[in-house]
Amino acid sequence: MSLFSQIGMLGIGISGVLFGLALSYIAPEELSAGKKYFIILKNFLYVIFGLVTLYFVWSLKNNLLAVSILILLIFGSLLRWKFPELKFEFIAYLVFIFTFILLGVLFPVENYAVISSSIIFLYGLPLGTLLRTK
């Protein structure tokens, strides 16, 4: 897979926040009723991203990379649960992007870029809608 296609997939993944913001402007009456479901979906996708990343790191058989990504995911999780404000959600989002760059570009793992960019996009949807509810 070429570098341009991986950058394109990352761009599509990051655009989930923009689509979430657009969704919040399209249906503003649904924001207050759906806020708890957006939070549940966001937390569920965070766990799914962590599990998918750990699965692909395990398949690399590179212990140093596996330990560093595990520490990164644990650090992001601790920040999310210690400080649940929205600004720390962007730290989790940056953790997603960093692991995408690590496993999708630097140490290319087959099919990781497609799966992780899809999860990053889906994670950005509730994150974008929650930006407007705060």
Short mmCIF file of C-alpha atoms in Angstrom, two decimals:
data_model
loop_
_atom_site.label_atom_id
_atom_site.label_comp_id
_atom_site.label_asym_id
_atom_site.label_seq_id
_atom_site.Cartn_x
_atom_site.Cartn_y
_atom_site.Cartn_z
CA MET A 1 0.00 0.00 0.00
CA SER A 2 1.42 3.38 -0.95
CA LEU A 3 2.07 6.26 1.41
CA PHE A 4 -0.53 8.45 -0.33
CA SER A 5 -3.30 5.91 0.15
CA GLN A 6 -2.41 5.58 3.84
CA ILE A 7 -2.46 9.36 4.27
CA GLY A 8 -5.81 9.41 2.47
CA MET A 9 -7.20 6.77 4.82
CA LEU A 10 -5.97 8.76 7.81
CA GLY A 11 -7.62 11.88 6.38
CA ILE A 12 -10.90 10.02 5.98
CA GLY A 13 -10.59 8.76 9.56
CA ILE A 14 -9.96 12.23 10.95
CA SER A 15 -12.91 13.65 8.99
CA GLY A 16 -15.23 11.80 11.38
CA VAL A 17 -15.05 14.75 13.77
CA LEU A 18 -16.19 17.08 11.00
CA PHE A 19 -19.06 14.79 10.09
CA GLY A 20 -20.02 14.62 13.78
CA LEU A 21 -20.09 18.41 13.97
CA ALA A 22 -22.19 18.53 10.80
CA LEU A 23 -24.54 15.97 12.31
CA SER A 24 -24.94 18.13 15.41
CA TYR A 25 -26.00 21.07 13.24
CA ILE A 26 -28.38 18.96 11.16
CA ALA A 27 -30.24 17.48 14.16
CA PRO A 28 -29.72 19.81 17.16
CA GLU A 29 -32.87 18.59 18.91
CA GLU A 30 -31.40 15.12 19.24
CA LEU A 31 -28.21 16.19 21.04
CA SER A 32 -29.51 16.37 24.59
CA ALA A 33 -31.45 13.12 24.32
CA GLY A 34 -28.60 11.22 22.69
CA LYS A 35 -25.69 12.54 24.76
CA LYS A 36 -25.42 9.47 26.99
CA TYR A 37 -25.52 7.17 23.95
CA PHE A 38 -22.76 9.17 22.25
CA ILE A 39 -20.61 8.77 25.36
CA ILE A 40 -21.29 5.02 25.52
CA LEU A 41 -20.49 4.64 21.80
CA LYS A 42 -17.29 6.64 22.18
CA ASN A 43 -16.10 4.51 25.11
CA PHE A 44 -17.02 1.29 23.30
CA LEU A 45 -15.06 2.33 20.21
CA TYR A 46 -12.06 3.27 22.36
CA VAL A 47 -11.97 -0.25 23.79
CA ILE A 48 -12.46 -1.81 20.35
CA PHE A 49 -9.60 0.27 18.93
CA GLY A 50 -7.34 -0.83 21.77
CA LEU A 51 -8.19 -4.50 21.27
CA VAL A 52 -7.71 -4.33 17.49
CA THR A 53 -4.39 -2.56 17.91
CA LEU A 54 -3.17 -5.09 20.46
CA TYR A 55 -4.18 -7.94 18.16
CA PHE A 56 -2.19 -6.52 15.26
CA VAL A 57 0.81 -5.70 17.47
CA TRP A 58 0.75 -9.25 18.78
CA SER A 59 0.94 -10.53 15.21
CA LEU A 60 4.11 -8.47 14.59
CA LYS A 61 6.11 -10.42 17.18
CA ASN A 62 8.06 -7.23 17.95
CA ASN A 63 8.22 -7.05 21.74
CA LEU A 64 9.54 -3.49 22.01
CA LEU A 65 6.84 -2.11 19.74
CA ALA A 66 4.16 -4.13 21.53
CA VAL A 67 5.21 -2.83 24.94
CA SER A 68 5.42 0.77 23.73
CA ILE A 69 1.95 0.70 22.15
CA LEU A 70 0.52 -1.02 25.21
CA ILE A 71 1.99 1.73 27.42
CA LEU A 72 0.57 4.34 25.04
CA LEU A 73 -2.92 2.81 25.19
CA ILE A 74 -2.80 2.49 28.98
CA PHE A 75 -1.62 6.10 29.30
CA GLY A 76 -4.46 7.28 27.05
CA SER A 77 -6.97 5.23 29.06
CA LEU A 78 -5.77 6.62 32.37
CA LEU A 79 -6.03 10.16 31.05
CA ARG A 80 -9.55 9.54 29.75
CA TRP A 81 -10.86 8.13 33.03
CA LYS A 82 -8.95 10.47 35.32
CA PHE A 83 -9.95 13.61 33.40
CA PRO A 84 -13.21 12.96 31.55
CA GLU A 85 -13.41 16.50 30.12
CA LEU A 86 -13.61 16.81 26.39
CA LYS A 87 -10.10 18.20 25.90
CA PHE A 88 -8.66 14.88 27.02
CA GLU A 89 -10.78 13.11 24.41
CA PHE A 90 -8.56 14.79 21.87
CA ILE A 91 -5.57 13.22 23.58
CA ALA A 92 -7.20 9.83 23.03
CA TYR A 93 -7.84 10.84 19.42
CA LEU A 94 -4.17 11.75 19.05
CA VAL A 95 -3.22 8.36 20.52
CA PHE A 96 -5.34 6.75 17.78
CA ILE A 97 -3.60 8.80 15.10
CA PHE A 98 -0.15 8.05 16.51
CA THR A 99 -0.79 4.30 16.59
CA PHE A 100 -2.17 4.51 13.04
CA ILE A 101 1.07 6.17 11.93
CA LEU A 102 3.16 3.62 13.81
CA LEU A 103 1.39 0.48 12.63
CA GLY A 104 0.01 1.72 9.33
CA VAL A 105 3.01 3.61 7.96
CA LEU A 106 6.24 2.91 9.87
CA PHE A 107 5.68 -0.78 10.60
CA PRO A 108 3.06 -1.63 7.98
CA VAL A 109 0.75 -4.38 9.12
CA GLU A 110 -1.59 -5.86 6.57
CA ASN A 111 -5.17 -4.52 6.80
CA TYR A 112 -4.44 -2.46 9.94
CA ALA A 113 -4.70 0.88 8.14
CA VAL A 114 -8.16 0.11 6.77
CA ILE A 115 -9.57 -1.17 10.05
CA SER A 116 -8.04 1.51 12.25
CA SER A 117 -9.06 4.38 9.95
CA SER A 118 -12.63 3.07 10.03
CA ILE A 119 -12.60 2.97 13.84
CA ILE A 120 -11.03 6.46 13.99
CA PHE A 121 -13.82 7.75 11.74
CA LEU A 122 -16.52 6.11 13.85
CA TYR A 123 -14.90 7.44 17.05
CA GLY A 124 -14.89 10.94 15.57
CA LEU A 125 -18.65 10.94 14.95
CA PRO A 126 -19.75 10.97 18.61
CA LEU A 127 -16.74 13.10 19.52
CA GLY A 128 -17.83 15.75 16.99
CA THR A 129 -21.40 15.73 18.20
CA LEU A 130 -20.28 16.03 21.82
CA LEU A 131 -18.24 19.10 20.92
CA ARG A 132 -21.46 21.00 20.41
CA THR A 133 -23.20 19.71 23.53
CA LYS A 134 -20.55 20.98 25.96
#
